[in-house]
XYZ file of C-alpha atoms in Angstrom:
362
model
C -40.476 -46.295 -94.275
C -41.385 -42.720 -95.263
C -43.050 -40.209 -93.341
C -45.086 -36.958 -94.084
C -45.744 -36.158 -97.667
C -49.584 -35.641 -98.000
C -51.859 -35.904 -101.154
C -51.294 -33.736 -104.249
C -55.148 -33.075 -104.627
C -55.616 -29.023 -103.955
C -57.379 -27.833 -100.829
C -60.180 -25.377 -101.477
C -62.921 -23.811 -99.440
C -65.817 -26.690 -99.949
C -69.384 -25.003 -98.358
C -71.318 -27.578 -96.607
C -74.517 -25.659 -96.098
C -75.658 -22.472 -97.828
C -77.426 -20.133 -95.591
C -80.763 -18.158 -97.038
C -82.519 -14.921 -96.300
C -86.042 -15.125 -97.164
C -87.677 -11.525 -97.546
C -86.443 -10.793 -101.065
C -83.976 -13.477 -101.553
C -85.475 -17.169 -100.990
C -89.186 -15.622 -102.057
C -89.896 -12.625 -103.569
C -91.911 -9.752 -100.918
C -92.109 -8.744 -97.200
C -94.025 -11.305 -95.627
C -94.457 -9.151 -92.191
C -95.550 -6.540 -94.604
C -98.241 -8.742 -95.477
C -97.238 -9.142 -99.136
C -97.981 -11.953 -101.094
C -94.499 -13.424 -101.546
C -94.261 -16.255 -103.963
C -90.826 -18.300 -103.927
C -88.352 -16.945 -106.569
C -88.073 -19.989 -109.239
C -84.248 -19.382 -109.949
C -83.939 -20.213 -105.749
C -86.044 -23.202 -105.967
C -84.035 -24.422 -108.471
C -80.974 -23.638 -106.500
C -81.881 -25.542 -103.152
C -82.863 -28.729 -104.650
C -79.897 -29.158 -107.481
C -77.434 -28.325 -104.507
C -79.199 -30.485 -101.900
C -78.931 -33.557 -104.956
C -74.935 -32.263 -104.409
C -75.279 -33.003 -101.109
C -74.628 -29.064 -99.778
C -76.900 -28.792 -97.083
C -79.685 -25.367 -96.586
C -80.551 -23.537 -93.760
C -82.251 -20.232 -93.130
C -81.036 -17.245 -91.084
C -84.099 -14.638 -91.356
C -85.317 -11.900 -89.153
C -89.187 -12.867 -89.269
C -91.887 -14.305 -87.146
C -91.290 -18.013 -86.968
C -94.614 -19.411 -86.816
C -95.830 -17.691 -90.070
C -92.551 -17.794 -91.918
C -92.223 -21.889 -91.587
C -96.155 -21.918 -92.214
C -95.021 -20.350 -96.005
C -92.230 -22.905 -96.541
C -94.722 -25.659 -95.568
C -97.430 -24.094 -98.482
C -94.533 -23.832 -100.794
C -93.297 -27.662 -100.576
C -89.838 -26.449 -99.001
C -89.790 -26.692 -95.287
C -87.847 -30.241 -95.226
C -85.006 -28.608 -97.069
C -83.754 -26.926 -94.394
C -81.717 -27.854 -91.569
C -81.920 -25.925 -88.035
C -83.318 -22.438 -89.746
C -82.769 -19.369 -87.208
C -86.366 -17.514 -87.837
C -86.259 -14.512 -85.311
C -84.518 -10.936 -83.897
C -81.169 -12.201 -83.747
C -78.253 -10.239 -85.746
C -77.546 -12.898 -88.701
C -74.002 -13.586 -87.806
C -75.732 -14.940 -84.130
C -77.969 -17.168 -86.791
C -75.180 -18.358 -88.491
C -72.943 -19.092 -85.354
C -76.229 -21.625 -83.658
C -76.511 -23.498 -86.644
C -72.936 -23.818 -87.350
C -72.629 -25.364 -83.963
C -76.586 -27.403 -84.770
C -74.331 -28.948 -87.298
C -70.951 -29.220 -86.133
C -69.628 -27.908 -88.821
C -66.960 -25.114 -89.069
C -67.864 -21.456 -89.674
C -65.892 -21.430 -92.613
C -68.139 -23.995 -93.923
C -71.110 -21.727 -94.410
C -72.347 -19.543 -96.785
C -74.858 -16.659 -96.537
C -77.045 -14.986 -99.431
C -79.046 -11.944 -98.643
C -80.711 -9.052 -100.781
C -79.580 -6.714 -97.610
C -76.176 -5.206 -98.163
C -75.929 -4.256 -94.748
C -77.214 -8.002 -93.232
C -73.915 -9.332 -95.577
C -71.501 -6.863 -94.075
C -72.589 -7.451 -90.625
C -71.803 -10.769 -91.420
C -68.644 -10.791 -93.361
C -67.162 -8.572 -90.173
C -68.485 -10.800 -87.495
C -67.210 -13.862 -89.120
C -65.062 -13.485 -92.097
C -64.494 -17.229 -92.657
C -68.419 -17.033 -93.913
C -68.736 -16.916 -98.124
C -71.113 -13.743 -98.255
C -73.486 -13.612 -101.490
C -75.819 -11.141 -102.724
C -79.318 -12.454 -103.727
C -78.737 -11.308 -107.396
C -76.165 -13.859 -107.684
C -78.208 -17.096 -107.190
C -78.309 -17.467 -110.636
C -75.072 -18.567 -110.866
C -74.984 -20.489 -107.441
C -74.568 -23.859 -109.223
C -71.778 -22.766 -111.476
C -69.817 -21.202 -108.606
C -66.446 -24.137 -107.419
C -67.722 -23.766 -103.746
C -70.800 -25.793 -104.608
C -69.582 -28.248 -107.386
C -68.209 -31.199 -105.733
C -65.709 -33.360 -108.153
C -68.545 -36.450 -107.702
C -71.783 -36.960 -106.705
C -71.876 -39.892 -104.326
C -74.847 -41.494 -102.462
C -73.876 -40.193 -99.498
C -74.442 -37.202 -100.940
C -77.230 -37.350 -102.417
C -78.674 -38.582 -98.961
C -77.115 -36.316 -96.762
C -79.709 -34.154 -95.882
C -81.784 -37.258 -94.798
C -78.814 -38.640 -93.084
C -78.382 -35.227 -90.937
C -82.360 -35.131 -89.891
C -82.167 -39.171 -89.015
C -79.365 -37.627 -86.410
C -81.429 -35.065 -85.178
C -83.860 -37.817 -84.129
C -81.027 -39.094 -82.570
C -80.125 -36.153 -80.726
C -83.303 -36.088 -79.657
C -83.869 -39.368 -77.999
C -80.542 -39.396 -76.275
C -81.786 -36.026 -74.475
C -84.724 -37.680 -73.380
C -83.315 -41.130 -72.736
C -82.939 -41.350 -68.809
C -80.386 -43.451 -68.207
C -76.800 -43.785 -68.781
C -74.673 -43.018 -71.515
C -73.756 -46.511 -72.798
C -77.374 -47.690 -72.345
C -78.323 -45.693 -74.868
C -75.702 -46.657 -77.638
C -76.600 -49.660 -76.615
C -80.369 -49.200 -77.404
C -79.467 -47.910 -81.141
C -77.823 -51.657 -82.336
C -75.149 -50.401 -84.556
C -73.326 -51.755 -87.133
C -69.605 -50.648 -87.515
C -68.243 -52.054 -90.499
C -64.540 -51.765 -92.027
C -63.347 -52.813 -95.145
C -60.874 -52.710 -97.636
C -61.671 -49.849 -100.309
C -63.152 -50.848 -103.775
C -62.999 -48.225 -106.629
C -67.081 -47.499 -105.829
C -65.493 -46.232 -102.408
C -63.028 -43.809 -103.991
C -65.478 -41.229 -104.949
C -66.839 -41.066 -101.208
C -63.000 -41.238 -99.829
C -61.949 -38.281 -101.913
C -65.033 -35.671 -100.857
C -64.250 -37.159 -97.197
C -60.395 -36.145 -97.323
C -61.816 -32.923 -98.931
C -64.668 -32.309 -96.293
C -63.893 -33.847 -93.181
C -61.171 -31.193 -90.886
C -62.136 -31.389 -86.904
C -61.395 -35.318 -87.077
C -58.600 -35.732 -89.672
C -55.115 -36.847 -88.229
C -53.114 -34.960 -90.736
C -55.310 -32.552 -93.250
C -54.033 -34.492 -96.186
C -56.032 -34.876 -99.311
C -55.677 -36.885 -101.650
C -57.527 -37.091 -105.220
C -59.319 -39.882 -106.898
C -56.162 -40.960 -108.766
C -54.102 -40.811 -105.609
C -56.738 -43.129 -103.820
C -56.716 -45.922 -106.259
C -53.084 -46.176 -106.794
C -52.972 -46.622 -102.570
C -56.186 -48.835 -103.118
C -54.081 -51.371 -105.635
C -50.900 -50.554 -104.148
C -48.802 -53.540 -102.279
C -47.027 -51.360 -100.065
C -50.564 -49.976 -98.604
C -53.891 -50.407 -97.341
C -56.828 -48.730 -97.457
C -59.627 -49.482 -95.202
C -63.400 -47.345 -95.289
C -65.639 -47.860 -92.635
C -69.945 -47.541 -92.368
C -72.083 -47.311 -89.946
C -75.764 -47.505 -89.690
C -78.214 -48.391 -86.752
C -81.887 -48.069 -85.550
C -82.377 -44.563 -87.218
C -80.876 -45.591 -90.603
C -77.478 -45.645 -92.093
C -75.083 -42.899 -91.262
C -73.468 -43.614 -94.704
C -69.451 -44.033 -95.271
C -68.061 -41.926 -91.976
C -64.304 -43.287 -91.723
C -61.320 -43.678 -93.882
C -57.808 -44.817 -92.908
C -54.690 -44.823 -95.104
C -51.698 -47.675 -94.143
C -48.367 -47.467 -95.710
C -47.086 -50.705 -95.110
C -43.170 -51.741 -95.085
C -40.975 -54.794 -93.396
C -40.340 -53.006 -90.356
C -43.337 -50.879 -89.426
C -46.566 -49.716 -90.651
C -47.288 -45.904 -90.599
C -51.234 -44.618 -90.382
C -50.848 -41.882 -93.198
C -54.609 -40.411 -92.610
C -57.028 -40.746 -89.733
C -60.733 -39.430 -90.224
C -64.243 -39.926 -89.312
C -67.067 -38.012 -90.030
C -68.227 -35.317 -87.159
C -71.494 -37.240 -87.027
C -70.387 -40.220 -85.384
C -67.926 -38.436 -83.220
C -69.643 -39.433 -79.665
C -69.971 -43.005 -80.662
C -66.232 -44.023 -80.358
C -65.921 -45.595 -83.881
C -62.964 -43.696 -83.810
C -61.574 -46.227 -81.240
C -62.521 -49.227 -82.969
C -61.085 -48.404 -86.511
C -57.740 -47.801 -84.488
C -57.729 -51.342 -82.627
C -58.153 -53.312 -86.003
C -55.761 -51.638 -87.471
C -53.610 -52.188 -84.782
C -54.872 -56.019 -84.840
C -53.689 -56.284 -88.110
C -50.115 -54.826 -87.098
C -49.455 -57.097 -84.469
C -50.624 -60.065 -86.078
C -47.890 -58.954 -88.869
C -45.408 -58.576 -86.441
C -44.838 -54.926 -87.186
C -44.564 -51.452 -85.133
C -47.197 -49.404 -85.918
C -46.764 -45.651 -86.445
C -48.911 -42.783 -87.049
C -48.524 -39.224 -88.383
C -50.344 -36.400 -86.893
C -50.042 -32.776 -88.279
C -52.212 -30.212 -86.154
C -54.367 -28.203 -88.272
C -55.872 -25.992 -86.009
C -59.154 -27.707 -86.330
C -58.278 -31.455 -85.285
C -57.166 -31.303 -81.455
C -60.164 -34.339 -80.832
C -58.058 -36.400 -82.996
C -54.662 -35.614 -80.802
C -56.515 -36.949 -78.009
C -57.717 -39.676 -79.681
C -54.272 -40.887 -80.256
C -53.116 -40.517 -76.703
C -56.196 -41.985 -74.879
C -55.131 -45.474 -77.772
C -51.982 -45.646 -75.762
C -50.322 -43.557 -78.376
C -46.825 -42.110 -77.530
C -44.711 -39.635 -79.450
C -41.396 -41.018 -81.096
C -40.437 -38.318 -83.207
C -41.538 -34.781 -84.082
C -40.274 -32.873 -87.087
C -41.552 -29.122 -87.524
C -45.308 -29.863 -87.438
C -45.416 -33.066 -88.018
C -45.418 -35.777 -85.490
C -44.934 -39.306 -85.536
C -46.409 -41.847 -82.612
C -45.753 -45.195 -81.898
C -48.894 -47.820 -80.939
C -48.369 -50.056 -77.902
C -49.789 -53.154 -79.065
C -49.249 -55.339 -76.404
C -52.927 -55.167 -74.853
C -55.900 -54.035 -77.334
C -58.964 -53.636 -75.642
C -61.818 -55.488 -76.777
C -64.581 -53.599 -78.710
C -67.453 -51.435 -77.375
C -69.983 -53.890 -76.516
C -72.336 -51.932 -77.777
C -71.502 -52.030 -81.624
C -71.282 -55.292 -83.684
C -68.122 -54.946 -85.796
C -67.047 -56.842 -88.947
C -63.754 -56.278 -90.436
C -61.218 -58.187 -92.325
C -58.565 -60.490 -91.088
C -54.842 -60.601 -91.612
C -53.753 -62.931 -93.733
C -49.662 -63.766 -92.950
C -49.506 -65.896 -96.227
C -50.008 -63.012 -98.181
C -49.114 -60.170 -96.099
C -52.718 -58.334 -97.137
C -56.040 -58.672 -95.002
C -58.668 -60.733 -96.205
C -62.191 -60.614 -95.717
């Protein structure tokens, strides 16, 4: 058994969602200076090759709301953008609300703005923000921040996957009555299983992109993936989910390093979107199905990140307790001597253990 010793694949700052000015930036003109502003062509182009990427847009702009939207509408662009701040705010305020709109980190964001000033307010309110001048959206789609290794489907439908969960959002605030009435009213469908090599494009940008709910922060490339995926000595287990609204896409992954004695959860993640549906929960009692029915301890790392304290709890509210800690890294041990049952709420399918051959089968 061998613990710690994360993926190989390099960390670098991945921007979810790019952030646009509009006066002189996203159009060209002054549109509460009554100009004619027309969009600029080289921006168009930018928003919908980086929205096929699956990098999200949103607008921080100091303009009337009603009239600016109106323009987007004429112009064919208004459904690009997710959450846009249109007001008197200082931008860094913008950024901040749709940040937390999203739940995604600051550091996630990007901001590009003709106004030198509007980009320094910025970068000294929150310096975890990529700042861009509006001469330089030329070369947005050249730039590492917004070239993802692959192109998955998620990706490609991730803007439509984030405005199906605003719908969501939406009819759980107005739903009146309790909590797990109204996961019950959206029939979903939690499904785990084993990777396939048309999962290890998705698992790779999830390793890459996915830091409040990771376990440990490791990454791990495409190579990396498919060795574990083919590997004897490990498992590794994706999970979907999808309900009323539409399909959330590919939200969980889980890596299992498998020996005689005990099993050791290598990675823990899921998706921020699902993170108040307690899939969380359920991809940790299969696993832990699977362990007991191999008649194994199970294990799992954690290494705190600074970003992934949910996770921690997670852990401990699974009847998680810590065995051993070395520097940053700490290693729990599963009590698997009563697993609850699933949410009743959520129809599961996973695979079963098969003792014959030591490996789940569907």
């Amino acid at each position: 058994m061998t613990v710690g010793n994360g993926g190989s694949a390099a960390r670098r700052k991945t921007v979810k969602c790019l952030v646009w000015d509009l006066d002189n930036t996203l159009w060209q003109g002054i549109l509460l200076e009554n100009d004619e502003v027309r969009p600029v062509p080289e921006a168009v182009a930018a928003v919908r090759e980086l929205d096929r990427r699956g990098i999200i847009h949103s607008i921080a702009s100091r303009n009337d709301p009603e009239a600016a939207l109106a323009r987007l509408r004429e112009f064919g662009l208004e459904d690009y953008f997710l959450c846009p701040q249109i007001g008197w705010n200082a931008k860094s305020v913008s950024l901040k609300a749709i940040a937390e709109d999203l739940n995604i980190g600051i550091d996630a964001l990007a901001f590009v703005d003709d106004q030198p000033f509007e980009r320094e307010e910025v970068a000294f309110a929150l310096p975890e923000v990529l700042c861009l001048d509006a001469t330089e959206i030329t070369t947005l789609t050249e730039r590492a921040e917004f070239t993802p290794d692959f192109v998955t489907e998620d990706s490609r439908n991730r803007r439509l996957m984030y405005r199906a969960d605003r719908e969501r959002k939406t009819a759980e605030a107005d739903f009146a009555g309790a909590q797990e009435a109204f996961l019950e009213s959206l029939n979903m469908r939690f499904a785990i299983t084993e990777a396939t090599e048309d999962d290890l494009q998705r698992a790779e940008e999830l390793t890459l992109r996915t830091n409040q709910l990771n376990t440990t922060g490791y990454t791990y490339s495409y190579e990396e993936l498919d060795a574990f995926r083919t590997s004897d000595r490990h498992l590794l287990l994706t999970a979907a989910l999808e309900d009323r609204y539409g399909p959330y896409g590919t939200i969980g992954l889980a890596l299992v390093e498998r020996t005689g004695e005990a099993w050791v959860i290598k990675l823990l993640l899921m998706s921020c979107r699902v993170m108040s549906r307690g899939v969380g929960t359920i991809m940790i009692n299969h696993i832990k199905r699977l362990a007991r029915a191999a008649g194994v301890r199970l294990l799992a790392e954690f290494v705190q990140t600074g970003r992934n304290r949910a996770m921690l709890v997670t852990y401990r509210f699974n009847r998680f307790s810590e065995a051993e800690r070395r520097d940053d890294l700490v290693v729990f041990e599963a009590d698997l001597s009563d697993i609850p049952c699933d949410p009743p709420y959520v129809t599961v399918t996973a695979p079963a253990y098969d003792a014959r051959q030591h490996t789940p089968r569907s």
